[in-house]
PDB file of C-alpha atoms and ligand atoms in Angstrom:
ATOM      1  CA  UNK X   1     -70.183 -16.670 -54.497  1.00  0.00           C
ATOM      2  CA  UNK X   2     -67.003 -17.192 -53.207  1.00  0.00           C
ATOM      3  CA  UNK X   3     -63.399 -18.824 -54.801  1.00  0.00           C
ATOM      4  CA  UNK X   4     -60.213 -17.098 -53.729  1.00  0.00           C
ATOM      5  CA  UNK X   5     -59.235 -17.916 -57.700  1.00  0.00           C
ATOM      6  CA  UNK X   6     -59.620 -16.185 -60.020  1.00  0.00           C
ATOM      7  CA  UNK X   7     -61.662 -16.803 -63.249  1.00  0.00           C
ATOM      8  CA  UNK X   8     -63.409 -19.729 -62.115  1.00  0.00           C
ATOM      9  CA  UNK X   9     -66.844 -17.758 -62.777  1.00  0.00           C
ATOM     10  CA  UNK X  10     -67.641 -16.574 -59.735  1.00  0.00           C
ATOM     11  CA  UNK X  11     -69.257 -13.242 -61.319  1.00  0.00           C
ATOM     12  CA  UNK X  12     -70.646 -15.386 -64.045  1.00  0.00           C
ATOM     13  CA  UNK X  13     -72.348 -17.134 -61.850  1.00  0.00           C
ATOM     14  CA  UNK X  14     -73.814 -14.265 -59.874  1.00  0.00           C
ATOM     15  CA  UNK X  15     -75.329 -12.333 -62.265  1.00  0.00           C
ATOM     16  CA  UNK X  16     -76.563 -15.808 -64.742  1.00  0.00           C
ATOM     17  CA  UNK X  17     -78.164 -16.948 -60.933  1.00  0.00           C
ATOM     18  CA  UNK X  18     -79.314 -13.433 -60.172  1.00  0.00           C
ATOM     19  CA  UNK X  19     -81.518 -13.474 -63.763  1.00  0.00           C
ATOM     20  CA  UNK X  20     -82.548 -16.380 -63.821  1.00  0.00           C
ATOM     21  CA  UNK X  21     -84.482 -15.855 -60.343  1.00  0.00           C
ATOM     22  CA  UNK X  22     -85.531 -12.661 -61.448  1.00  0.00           C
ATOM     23  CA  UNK X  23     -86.765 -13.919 -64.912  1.00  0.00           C
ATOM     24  CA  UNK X  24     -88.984 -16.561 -62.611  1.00  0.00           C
ATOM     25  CA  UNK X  25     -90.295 -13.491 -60.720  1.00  0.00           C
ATOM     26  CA  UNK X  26     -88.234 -13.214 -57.710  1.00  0.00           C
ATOM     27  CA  UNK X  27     -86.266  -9.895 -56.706  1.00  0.00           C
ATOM     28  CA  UNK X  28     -82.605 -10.018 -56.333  1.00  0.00           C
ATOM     29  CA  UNK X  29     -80.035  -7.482 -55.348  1.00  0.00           C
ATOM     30  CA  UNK X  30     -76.463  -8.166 -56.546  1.00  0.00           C
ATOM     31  CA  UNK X  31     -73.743  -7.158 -53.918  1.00  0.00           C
ATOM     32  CA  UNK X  32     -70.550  -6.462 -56.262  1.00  0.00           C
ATOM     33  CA  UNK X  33     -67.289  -6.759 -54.173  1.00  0.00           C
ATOM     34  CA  UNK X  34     -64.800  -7.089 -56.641  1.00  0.00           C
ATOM     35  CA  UNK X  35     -62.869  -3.825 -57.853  1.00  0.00           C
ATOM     36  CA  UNK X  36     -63.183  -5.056 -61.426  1.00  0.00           C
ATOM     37  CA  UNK X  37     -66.744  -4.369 -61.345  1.00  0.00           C
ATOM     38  CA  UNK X  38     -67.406  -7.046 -63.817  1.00  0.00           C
ATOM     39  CA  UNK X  39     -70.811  -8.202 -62.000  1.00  0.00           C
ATOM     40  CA  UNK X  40     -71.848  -4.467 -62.590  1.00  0.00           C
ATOM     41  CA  UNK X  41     -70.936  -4.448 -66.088  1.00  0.00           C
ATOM     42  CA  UNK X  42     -72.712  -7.408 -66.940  1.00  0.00           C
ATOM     43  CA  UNK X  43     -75.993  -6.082 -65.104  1.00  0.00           C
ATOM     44  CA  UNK X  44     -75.828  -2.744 -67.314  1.00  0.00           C
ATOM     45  CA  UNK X  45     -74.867  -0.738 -63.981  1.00  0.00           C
ATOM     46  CA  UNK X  46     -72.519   2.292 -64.511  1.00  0.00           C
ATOM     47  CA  UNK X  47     -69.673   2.060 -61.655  1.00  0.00           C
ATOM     48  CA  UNK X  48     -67.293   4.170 -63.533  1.00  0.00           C
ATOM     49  CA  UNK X  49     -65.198   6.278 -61.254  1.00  0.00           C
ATOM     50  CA  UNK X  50     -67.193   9.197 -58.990  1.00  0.00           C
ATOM     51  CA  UNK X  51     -69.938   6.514 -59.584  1.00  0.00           C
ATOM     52  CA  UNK X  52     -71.266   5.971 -55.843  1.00  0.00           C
ATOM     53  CA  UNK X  53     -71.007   2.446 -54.640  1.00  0.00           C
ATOM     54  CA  UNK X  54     -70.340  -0.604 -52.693  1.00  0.00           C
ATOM     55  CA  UNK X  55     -66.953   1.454 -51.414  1.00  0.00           C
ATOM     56  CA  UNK X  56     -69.086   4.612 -49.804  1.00  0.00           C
ATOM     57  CA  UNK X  57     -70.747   2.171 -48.251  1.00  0.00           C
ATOM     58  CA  UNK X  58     -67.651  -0.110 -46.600  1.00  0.00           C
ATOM     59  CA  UNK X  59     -66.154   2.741 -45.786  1.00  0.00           C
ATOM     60  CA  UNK X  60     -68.643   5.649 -45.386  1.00  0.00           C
ATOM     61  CA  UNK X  61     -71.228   4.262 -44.211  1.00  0.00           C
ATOM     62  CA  UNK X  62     -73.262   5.494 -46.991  1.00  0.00           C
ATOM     63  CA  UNK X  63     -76.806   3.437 -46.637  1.00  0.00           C
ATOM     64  CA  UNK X  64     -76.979   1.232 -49.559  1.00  0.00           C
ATOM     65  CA  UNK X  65     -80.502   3.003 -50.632  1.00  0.00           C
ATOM     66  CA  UNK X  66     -78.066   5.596 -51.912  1.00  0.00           C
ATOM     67  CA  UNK X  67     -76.086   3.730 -54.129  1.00  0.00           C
ATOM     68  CA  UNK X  68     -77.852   0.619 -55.466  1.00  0.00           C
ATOM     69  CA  UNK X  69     -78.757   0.670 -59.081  1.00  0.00           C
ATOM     70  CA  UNK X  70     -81.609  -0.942 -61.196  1.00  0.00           C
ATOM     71  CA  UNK X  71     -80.170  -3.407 -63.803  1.00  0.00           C
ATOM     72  CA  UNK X  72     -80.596  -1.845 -67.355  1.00  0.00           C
ATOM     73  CA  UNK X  73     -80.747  -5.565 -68.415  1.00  0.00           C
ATOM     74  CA  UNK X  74     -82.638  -7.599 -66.133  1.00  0.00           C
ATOM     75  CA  UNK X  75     -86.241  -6.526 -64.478  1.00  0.00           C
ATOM     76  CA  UNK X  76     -86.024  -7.498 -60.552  1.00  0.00           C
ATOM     77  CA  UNK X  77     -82.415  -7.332 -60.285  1.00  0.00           C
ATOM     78  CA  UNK X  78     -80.890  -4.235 -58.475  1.00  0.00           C
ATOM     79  CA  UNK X  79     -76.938  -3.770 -58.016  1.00  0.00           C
ATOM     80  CA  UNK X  80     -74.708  -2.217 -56.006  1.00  0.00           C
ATOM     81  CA  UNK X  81     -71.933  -1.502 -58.152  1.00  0.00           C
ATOM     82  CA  UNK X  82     -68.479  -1.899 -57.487  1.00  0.00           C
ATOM     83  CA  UNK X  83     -66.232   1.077 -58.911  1.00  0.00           C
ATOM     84  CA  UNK X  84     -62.018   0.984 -58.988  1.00  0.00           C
ATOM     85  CA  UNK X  85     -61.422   2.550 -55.666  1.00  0.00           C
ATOM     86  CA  UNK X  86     -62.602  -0.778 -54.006  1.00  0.00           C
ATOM     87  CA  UNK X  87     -59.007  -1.893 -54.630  1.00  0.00           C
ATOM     88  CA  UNK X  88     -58.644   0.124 -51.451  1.00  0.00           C
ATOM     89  CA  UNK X  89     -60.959  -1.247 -49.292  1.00  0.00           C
ATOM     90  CA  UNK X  90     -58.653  -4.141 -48.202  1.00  0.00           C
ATOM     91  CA  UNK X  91     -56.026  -1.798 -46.375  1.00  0.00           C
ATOM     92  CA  UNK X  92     -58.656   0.959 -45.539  1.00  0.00           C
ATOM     93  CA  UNK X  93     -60.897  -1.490 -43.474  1.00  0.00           C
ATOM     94  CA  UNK X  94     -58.323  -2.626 -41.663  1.00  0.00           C
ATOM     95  CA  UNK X  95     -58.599   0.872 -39.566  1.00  0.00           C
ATOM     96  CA  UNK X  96     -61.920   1.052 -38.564  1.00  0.00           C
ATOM     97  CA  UNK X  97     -64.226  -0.078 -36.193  1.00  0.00           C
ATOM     98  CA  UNK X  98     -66.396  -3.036 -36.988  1.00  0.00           C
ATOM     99  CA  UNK X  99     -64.388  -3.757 -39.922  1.00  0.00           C
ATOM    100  CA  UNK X 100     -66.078  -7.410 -40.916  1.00  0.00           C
ATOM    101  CA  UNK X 101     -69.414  -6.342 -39.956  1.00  0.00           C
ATOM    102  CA  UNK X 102     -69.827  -3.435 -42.184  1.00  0.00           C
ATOM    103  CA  UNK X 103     -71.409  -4.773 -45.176  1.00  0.00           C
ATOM    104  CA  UNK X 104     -73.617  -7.131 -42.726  1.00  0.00           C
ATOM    105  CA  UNK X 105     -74.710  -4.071 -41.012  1.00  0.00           C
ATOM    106  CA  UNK X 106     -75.575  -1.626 -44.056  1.00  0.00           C
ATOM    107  CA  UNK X 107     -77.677  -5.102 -45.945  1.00  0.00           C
ATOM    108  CA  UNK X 108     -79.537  -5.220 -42.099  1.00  0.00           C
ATOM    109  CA  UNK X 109     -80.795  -2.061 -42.456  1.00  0.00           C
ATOM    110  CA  UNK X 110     -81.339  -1.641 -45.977  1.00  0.00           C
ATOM    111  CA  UNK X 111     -83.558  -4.928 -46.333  1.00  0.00           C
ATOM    112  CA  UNK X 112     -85.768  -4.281 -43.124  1.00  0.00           C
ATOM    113  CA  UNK X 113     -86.205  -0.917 -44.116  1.00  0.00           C
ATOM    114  CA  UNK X 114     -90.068  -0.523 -44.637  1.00  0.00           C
ATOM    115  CA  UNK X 115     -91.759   0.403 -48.127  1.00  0.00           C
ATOM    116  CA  UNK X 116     -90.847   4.312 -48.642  1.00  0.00           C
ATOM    117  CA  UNK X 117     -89.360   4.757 -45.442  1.00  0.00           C
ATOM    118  CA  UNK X 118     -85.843   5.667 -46.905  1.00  0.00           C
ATOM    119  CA  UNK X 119     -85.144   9.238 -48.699  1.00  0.00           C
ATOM    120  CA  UNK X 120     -83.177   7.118 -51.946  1.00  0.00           C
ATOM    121  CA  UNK X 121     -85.728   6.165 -54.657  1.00  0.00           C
ATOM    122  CA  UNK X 122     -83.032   3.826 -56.771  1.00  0.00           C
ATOM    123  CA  UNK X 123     -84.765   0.951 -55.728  1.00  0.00           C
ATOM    124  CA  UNK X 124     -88.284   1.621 -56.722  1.00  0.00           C
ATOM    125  CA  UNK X 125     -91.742   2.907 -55.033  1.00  0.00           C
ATOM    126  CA  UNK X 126     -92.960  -0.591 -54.894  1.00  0.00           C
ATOM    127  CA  UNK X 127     -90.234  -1.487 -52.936  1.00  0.00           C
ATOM    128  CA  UNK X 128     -91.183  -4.924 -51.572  1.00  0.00           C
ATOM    129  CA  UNK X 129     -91.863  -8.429 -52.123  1.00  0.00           C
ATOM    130  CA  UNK X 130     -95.088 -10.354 -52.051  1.00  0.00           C
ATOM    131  CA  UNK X 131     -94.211 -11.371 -48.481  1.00  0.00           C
ATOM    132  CA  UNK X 132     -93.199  -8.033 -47.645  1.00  0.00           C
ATOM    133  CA  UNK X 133     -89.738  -8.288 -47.573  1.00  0.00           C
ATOM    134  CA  UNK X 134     -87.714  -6.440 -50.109  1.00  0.00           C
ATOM    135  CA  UNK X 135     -85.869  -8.593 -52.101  1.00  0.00           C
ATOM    136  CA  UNK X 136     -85.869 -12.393 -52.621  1.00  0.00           C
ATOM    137  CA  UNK X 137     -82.536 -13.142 -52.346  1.00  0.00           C
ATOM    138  CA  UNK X 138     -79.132 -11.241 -51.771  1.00  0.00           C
ATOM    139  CA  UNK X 139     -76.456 -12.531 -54.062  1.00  0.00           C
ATOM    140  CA  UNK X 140     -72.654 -11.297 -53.055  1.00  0.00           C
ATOM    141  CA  UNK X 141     -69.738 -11.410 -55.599  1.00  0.00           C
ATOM    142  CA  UNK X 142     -66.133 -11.889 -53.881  1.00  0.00           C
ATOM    143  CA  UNK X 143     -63.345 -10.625 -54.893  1.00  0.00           C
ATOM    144  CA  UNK X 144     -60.464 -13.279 -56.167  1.00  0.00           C
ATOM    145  CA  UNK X 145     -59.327 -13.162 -52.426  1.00  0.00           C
ATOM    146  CA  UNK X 146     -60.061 -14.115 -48.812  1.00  0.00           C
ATOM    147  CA  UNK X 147     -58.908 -10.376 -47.438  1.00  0.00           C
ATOM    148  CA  UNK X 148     -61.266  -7.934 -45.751  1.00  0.00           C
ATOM    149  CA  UNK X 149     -64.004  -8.010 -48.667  1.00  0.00           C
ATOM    150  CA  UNK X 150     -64.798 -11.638 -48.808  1.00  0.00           C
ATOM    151  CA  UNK X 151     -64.757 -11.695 -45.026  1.00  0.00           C
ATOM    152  CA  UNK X 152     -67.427  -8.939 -44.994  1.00  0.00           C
ATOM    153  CA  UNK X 153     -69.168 -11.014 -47.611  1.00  0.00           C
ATOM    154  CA  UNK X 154     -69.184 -14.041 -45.063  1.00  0.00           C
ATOM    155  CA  UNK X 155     -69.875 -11.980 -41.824  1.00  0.00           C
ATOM    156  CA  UNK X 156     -73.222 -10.790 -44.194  1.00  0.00           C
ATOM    157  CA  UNK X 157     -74.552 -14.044 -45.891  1.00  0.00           C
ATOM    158  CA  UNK X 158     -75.870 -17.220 -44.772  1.00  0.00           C
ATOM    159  CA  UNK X 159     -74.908 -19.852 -47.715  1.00  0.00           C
ATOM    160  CA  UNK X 160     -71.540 -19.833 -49.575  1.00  0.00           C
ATOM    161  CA  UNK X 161     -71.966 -21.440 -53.115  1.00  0.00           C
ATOM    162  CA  UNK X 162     -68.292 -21.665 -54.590  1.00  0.00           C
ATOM    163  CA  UNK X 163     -67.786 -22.184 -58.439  1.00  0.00           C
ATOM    164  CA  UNK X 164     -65.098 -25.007 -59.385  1.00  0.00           C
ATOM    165  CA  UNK X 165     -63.739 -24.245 -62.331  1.00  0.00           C
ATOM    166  CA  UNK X 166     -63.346 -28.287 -64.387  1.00  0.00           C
ATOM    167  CA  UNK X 167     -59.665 -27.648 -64.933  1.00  0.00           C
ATOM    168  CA  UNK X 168     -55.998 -29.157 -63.322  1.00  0.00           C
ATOM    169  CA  UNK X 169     -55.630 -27.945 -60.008  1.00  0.00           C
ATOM    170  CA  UNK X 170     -59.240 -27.215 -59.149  1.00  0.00           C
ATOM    171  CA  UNK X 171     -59.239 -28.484 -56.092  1.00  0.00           C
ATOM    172  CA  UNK X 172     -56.000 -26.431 -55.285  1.00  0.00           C
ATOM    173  CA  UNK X 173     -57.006 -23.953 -52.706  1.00  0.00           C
ATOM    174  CA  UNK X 174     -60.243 -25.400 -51.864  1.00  0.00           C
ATOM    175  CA  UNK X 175     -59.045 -26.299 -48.374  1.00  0.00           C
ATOM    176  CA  UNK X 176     -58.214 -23.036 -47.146  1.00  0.00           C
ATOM    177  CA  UNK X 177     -61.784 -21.915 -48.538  1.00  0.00           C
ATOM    178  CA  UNK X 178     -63.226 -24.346 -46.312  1.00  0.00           C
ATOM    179  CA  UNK X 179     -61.290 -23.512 -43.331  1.00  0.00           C
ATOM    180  CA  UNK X 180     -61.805 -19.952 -43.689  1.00  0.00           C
ATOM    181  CA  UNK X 181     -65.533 -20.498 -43.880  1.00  0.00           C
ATOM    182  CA  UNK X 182     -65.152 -22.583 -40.793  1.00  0.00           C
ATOM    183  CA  UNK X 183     -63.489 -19.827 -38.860  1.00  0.00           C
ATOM    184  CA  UNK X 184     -65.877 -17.378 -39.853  1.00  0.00           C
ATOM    185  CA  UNK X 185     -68.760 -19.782 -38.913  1.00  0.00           C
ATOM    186  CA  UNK X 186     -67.149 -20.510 -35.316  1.00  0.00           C
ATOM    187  CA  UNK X 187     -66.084 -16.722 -34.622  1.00  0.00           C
ATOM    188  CA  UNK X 188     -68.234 -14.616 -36.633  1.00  0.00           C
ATOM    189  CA  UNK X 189     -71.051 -15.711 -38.244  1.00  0.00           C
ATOM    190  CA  UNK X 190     -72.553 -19.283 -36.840  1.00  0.00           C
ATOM    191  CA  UNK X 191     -75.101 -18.933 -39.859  1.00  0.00           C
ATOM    192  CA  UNK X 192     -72.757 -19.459 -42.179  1.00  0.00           C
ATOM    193  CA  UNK X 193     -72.462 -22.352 -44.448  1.00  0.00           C
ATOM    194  CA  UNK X 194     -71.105 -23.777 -47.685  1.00  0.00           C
ATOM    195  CA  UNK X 195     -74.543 -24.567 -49.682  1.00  0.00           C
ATOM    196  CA  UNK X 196     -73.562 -25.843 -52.930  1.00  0.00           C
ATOM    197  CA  UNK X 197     -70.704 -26.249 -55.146  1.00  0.00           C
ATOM    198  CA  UNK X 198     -70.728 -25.214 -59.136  1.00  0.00           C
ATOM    199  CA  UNK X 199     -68.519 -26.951 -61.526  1.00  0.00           C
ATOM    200  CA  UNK X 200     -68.222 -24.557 -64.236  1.00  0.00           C
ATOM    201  CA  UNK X 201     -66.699 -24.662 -67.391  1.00  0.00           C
ATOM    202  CA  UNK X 202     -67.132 -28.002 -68.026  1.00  0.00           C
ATOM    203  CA  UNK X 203     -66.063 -29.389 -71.266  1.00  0.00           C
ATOM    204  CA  UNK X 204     -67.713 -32.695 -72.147  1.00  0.00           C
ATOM    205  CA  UNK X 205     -65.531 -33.534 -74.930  1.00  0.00           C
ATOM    206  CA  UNK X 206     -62.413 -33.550 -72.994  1.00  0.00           C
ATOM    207  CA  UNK X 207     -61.653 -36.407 -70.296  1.00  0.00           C
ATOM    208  CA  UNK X 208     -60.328 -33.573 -67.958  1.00  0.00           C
ATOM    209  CA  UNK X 209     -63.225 -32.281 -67.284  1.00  0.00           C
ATOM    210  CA  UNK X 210     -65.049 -35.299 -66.337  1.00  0.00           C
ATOM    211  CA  UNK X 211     -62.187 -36.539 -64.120  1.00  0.00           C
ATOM    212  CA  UNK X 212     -61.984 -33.213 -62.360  1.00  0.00           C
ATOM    213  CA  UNK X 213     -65.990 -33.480 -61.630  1.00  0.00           C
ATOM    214  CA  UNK X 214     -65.387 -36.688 -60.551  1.00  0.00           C
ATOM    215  CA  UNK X 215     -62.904 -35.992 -57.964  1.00  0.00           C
ATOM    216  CA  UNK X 216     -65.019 -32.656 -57.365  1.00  0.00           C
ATOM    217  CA  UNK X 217     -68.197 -34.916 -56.529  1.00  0.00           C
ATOM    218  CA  UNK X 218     -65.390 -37.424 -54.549  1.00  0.00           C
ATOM    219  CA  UNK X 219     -64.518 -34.664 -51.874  1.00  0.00           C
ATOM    220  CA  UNK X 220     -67.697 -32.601 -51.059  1.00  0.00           C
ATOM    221  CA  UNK X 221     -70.594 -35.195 -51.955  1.00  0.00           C
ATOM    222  CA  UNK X 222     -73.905 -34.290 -52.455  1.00  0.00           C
ATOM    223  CA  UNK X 223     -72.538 -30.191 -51.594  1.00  0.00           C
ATOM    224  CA  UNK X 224     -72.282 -30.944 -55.759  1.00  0.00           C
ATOM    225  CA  UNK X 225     -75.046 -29.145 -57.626  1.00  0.00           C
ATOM    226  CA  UNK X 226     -76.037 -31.969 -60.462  1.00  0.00           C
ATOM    227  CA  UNK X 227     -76.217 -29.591 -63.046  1.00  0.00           C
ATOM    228  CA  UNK X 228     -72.678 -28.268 -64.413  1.00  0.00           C
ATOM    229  CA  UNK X 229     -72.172 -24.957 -66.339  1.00  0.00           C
ATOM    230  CA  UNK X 230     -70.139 -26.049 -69.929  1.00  0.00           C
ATOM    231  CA  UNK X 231     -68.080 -23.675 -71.679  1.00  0.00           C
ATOM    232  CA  UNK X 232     -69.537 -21.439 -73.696  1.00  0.00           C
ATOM    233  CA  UNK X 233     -68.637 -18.678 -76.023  1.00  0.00           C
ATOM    234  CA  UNK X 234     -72.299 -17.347 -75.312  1.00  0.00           C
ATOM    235  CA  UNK X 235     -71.834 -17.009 -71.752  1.00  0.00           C
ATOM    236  CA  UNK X 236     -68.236 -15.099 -72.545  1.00  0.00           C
ATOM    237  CA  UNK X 237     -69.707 -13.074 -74.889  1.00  0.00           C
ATOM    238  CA  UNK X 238     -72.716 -12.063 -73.083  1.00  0.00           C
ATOM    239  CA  UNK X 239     -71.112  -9.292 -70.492  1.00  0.00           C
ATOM    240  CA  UNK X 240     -69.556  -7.068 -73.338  1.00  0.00           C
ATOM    241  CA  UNK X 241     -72.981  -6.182 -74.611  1.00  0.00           C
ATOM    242  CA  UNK X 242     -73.878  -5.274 -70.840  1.00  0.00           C
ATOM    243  CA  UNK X 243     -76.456  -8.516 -70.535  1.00  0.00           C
ATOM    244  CA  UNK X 244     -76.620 -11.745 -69.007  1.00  0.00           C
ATOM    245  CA  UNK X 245     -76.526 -14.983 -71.178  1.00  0.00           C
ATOM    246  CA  UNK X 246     -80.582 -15.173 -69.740  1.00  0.00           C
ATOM    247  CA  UNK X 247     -80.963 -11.914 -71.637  1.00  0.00           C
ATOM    248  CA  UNK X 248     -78.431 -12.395 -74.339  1.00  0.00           C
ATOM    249  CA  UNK X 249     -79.189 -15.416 -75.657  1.00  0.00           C
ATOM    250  CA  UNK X 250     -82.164 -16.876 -73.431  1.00  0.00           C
ATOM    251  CA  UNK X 251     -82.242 -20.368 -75.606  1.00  0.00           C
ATOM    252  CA  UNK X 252     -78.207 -21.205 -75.371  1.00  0.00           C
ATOM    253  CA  UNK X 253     -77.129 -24.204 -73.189  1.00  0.00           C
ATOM    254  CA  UNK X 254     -75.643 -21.154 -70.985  1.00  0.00           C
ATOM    255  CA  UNK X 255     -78.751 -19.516 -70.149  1.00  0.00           C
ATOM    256  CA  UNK X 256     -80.493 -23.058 -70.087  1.00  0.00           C
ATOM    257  CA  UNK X 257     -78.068 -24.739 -67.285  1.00  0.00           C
ATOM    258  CA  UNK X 258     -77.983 -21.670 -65.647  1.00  0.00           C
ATOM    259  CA  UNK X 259     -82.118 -21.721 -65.126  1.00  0.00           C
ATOM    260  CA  UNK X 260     -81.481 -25.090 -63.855  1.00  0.00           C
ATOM    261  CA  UNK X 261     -79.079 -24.145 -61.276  1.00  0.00           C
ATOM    262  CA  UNK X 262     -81.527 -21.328 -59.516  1.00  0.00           C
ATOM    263  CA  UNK X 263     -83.756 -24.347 -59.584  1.00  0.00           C
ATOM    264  CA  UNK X 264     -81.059 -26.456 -57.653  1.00  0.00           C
ATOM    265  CA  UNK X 265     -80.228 -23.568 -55.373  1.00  0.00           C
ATOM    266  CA  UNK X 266     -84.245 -22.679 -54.590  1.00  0.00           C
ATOM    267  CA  UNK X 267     -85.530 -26.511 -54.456  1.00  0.00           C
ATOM    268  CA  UNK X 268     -82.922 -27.914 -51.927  1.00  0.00           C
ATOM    269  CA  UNK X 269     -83.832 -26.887 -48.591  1.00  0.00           C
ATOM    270  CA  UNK X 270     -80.699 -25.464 -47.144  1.00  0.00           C
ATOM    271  CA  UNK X 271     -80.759 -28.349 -43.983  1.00  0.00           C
ATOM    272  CA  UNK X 272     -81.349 -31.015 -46.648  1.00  0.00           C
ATOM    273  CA  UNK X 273     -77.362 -30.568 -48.346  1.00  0.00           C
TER     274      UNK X 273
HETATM  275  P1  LIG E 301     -64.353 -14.958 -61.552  1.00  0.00           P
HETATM  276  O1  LIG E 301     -65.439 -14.005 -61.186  1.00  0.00           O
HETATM  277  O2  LIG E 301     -64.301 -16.171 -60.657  1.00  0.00           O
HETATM  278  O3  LIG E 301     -63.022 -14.300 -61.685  1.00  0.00           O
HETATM  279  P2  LIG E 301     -65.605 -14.977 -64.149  1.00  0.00           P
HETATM  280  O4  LIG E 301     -67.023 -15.294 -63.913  1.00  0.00           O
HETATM  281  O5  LIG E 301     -65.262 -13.534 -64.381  1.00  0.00           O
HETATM  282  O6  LIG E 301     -64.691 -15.569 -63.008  1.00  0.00           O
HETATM  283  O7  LIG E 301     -65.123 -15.864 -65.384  1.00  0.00           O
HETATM  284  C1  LIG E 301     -63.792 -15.765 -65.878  1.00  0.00           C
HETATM  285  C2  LIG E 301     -63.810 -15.690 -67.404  1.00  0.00           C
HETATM  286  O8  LIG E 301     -64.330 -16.894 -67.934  1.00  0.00           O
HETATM  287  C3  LIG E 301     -64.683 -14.582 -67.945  1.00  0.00           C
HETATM  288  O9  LIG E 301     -64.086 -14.043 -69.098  1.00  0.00           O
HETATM  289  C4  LIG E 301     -65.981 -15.283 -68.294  1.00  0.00           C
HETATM  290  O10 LIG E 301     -66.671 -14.635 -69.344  1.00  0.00           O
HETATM  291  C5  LIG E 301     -65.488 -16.644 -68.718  1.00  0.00           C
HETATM  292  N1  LIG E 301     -66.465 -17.696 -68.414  1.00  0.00           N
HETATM  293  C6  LIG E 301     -67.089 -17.931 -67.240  1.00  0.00           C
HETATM  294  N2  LIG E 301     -67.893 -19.000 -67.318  1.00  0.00           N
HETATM  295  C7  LIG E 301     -67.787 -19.448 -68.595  1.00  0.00           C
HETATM  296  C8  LIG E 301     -68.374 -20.547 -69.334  1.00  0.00           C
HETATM  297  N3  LIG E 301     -69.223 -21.399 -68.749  1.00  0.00           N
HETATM  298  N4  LIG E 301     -68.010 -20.705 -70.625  1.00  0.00           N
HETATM  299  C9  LIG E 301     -67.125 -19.864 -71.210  1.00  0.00           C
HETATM  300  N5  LIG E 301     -66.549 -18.830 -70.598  1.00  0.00           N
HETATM  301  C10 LIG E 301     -66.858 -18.614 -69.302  1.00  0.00           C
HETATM  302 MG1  LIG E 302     -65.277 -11.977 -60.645  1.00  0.00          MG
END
């Protein structure tokens, strides 16, 4: 999930995505990238300070078996919590070797690691999926930035879904996304595509919103999930009590358009957007 704004629900939509895929059986590890930690915090994760996390592993090369968490509020999702000192990843990268390939490198060997092979135990003794693998999917939360982190984020993953938020100038910034996930595609990462565009936020009572879909829909096409995220108090709400708005309040238009968009994301086949 990647938006170089901030508050347009990228972390929203990571961790709503991540449990509604879990809720429908499928196990998801949460890759939290952002200093604020908010993905962690809404996954019940503790990534208060001394709390090992996605930083040791940037920057340490601590294997993520060490630092990945189980969600306290979601069954199948695991996290690998962000604490404050990833602030300092953006300059401290910069110095070492391999520095966009870190985070691609420590998710290579932690998925293909086989059942019990590793010494951590955070993840669980039945550590794999029905087809063997480990988890289902691998969702990464950006920072509000296209430094060092999100490029580590694009180096790693092989679908960028970015979250529109239905508001004046939401298309502001959007080309310099695009180009950066062009340049990573040519010179890093050929895998790499955009797969899907959120609108979030959407308010249907105001004629903003639907003009700002509109002109969303306009510019990328069918890259446009159909189903839009509207604003919500539940979905706000949800993160303080350490839950997602699946868990929180699993009837609410939140948690309901947020089932619908893992159904989006899983039913499309990747070549077919
Ligand atoms: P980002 O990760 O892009 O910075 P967030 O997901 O943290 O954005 O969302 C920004 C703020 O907006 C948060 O306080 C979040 O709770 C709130 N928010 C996100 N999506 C919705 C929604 N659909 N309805 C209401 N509030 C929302
Ligand atoms: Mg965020």
């Amino acid at each position: 999930m990647a938006n170089q704004k901030g508050g347009v629900g990228k972390t929203t939509t990571t961790v709503n995505v991540a449990a509604a895929l879990a809720l429908a059986g499928q196990r998801v590890l949460v890759v939290d990238l952002d200093p604020q930690g908010n993905a962690s915090t809404a996954l019940g994760v503790s990534h208060h300070e001394g709390v090992r996390g996605i930083y040791d592993v940037l920057i340490d090369a601590i294997p993520l078996d060490e630092v990945i968490q189980a969600s306290s509020s979601v069954d199948g999702v695991w996290c690998a919590p962000s604490t404050v000192d990833v602030v300092g990843c953006e300059i401290e990268l910069v110095g070492l070797d391999e520095r966009e390939f870190r985070l691609r490198s420590a998710l290579r060997v932690h998925v293909s690691e086989e059942r019990g092979a590793s010494s951590g135990t955070n993840t669980g003794s039945d550590n794999v999926t029905d087809n063997g693998r480990r988890y289902d999917f691998v969702l990464i939360d950006c920072p509000p930035s296209l430094g060092l982190l999100t490029i580590n984020a694009f180096a790693a993953a092989t679908e960028v879904l970015i979250p529109i938020q239905c508001e004046y100038y939401a298309l502001e910034g959007l080309t310099q996304l695009v180009r950066s996930v062009d340049l990573i595609q040519r010179h890093l990462n050929p895998e790499l595509r955009i797969s899907a565009i959120l609108m979030t936020m959407f308010d249907a009572r105001t004629r903003l919103s639907a003009q700002v879909a509109a002109e969303v829909r306009e510019h990328f096409g069918a890259l446009v999930l159909a189903t839009s995220i509207p604003r919500s108090v539940r979905i706000s709400e949800a993160p303080s009590h350490g839950e997602t708005v699946l868990t929180y309040d699993p009837n609410s238009v939140g948690a309901l358009s947020y089932r619908e968009v893992a159904i989006e994301l899983t039913r499309q086949p990747l070549a077919a957007r």
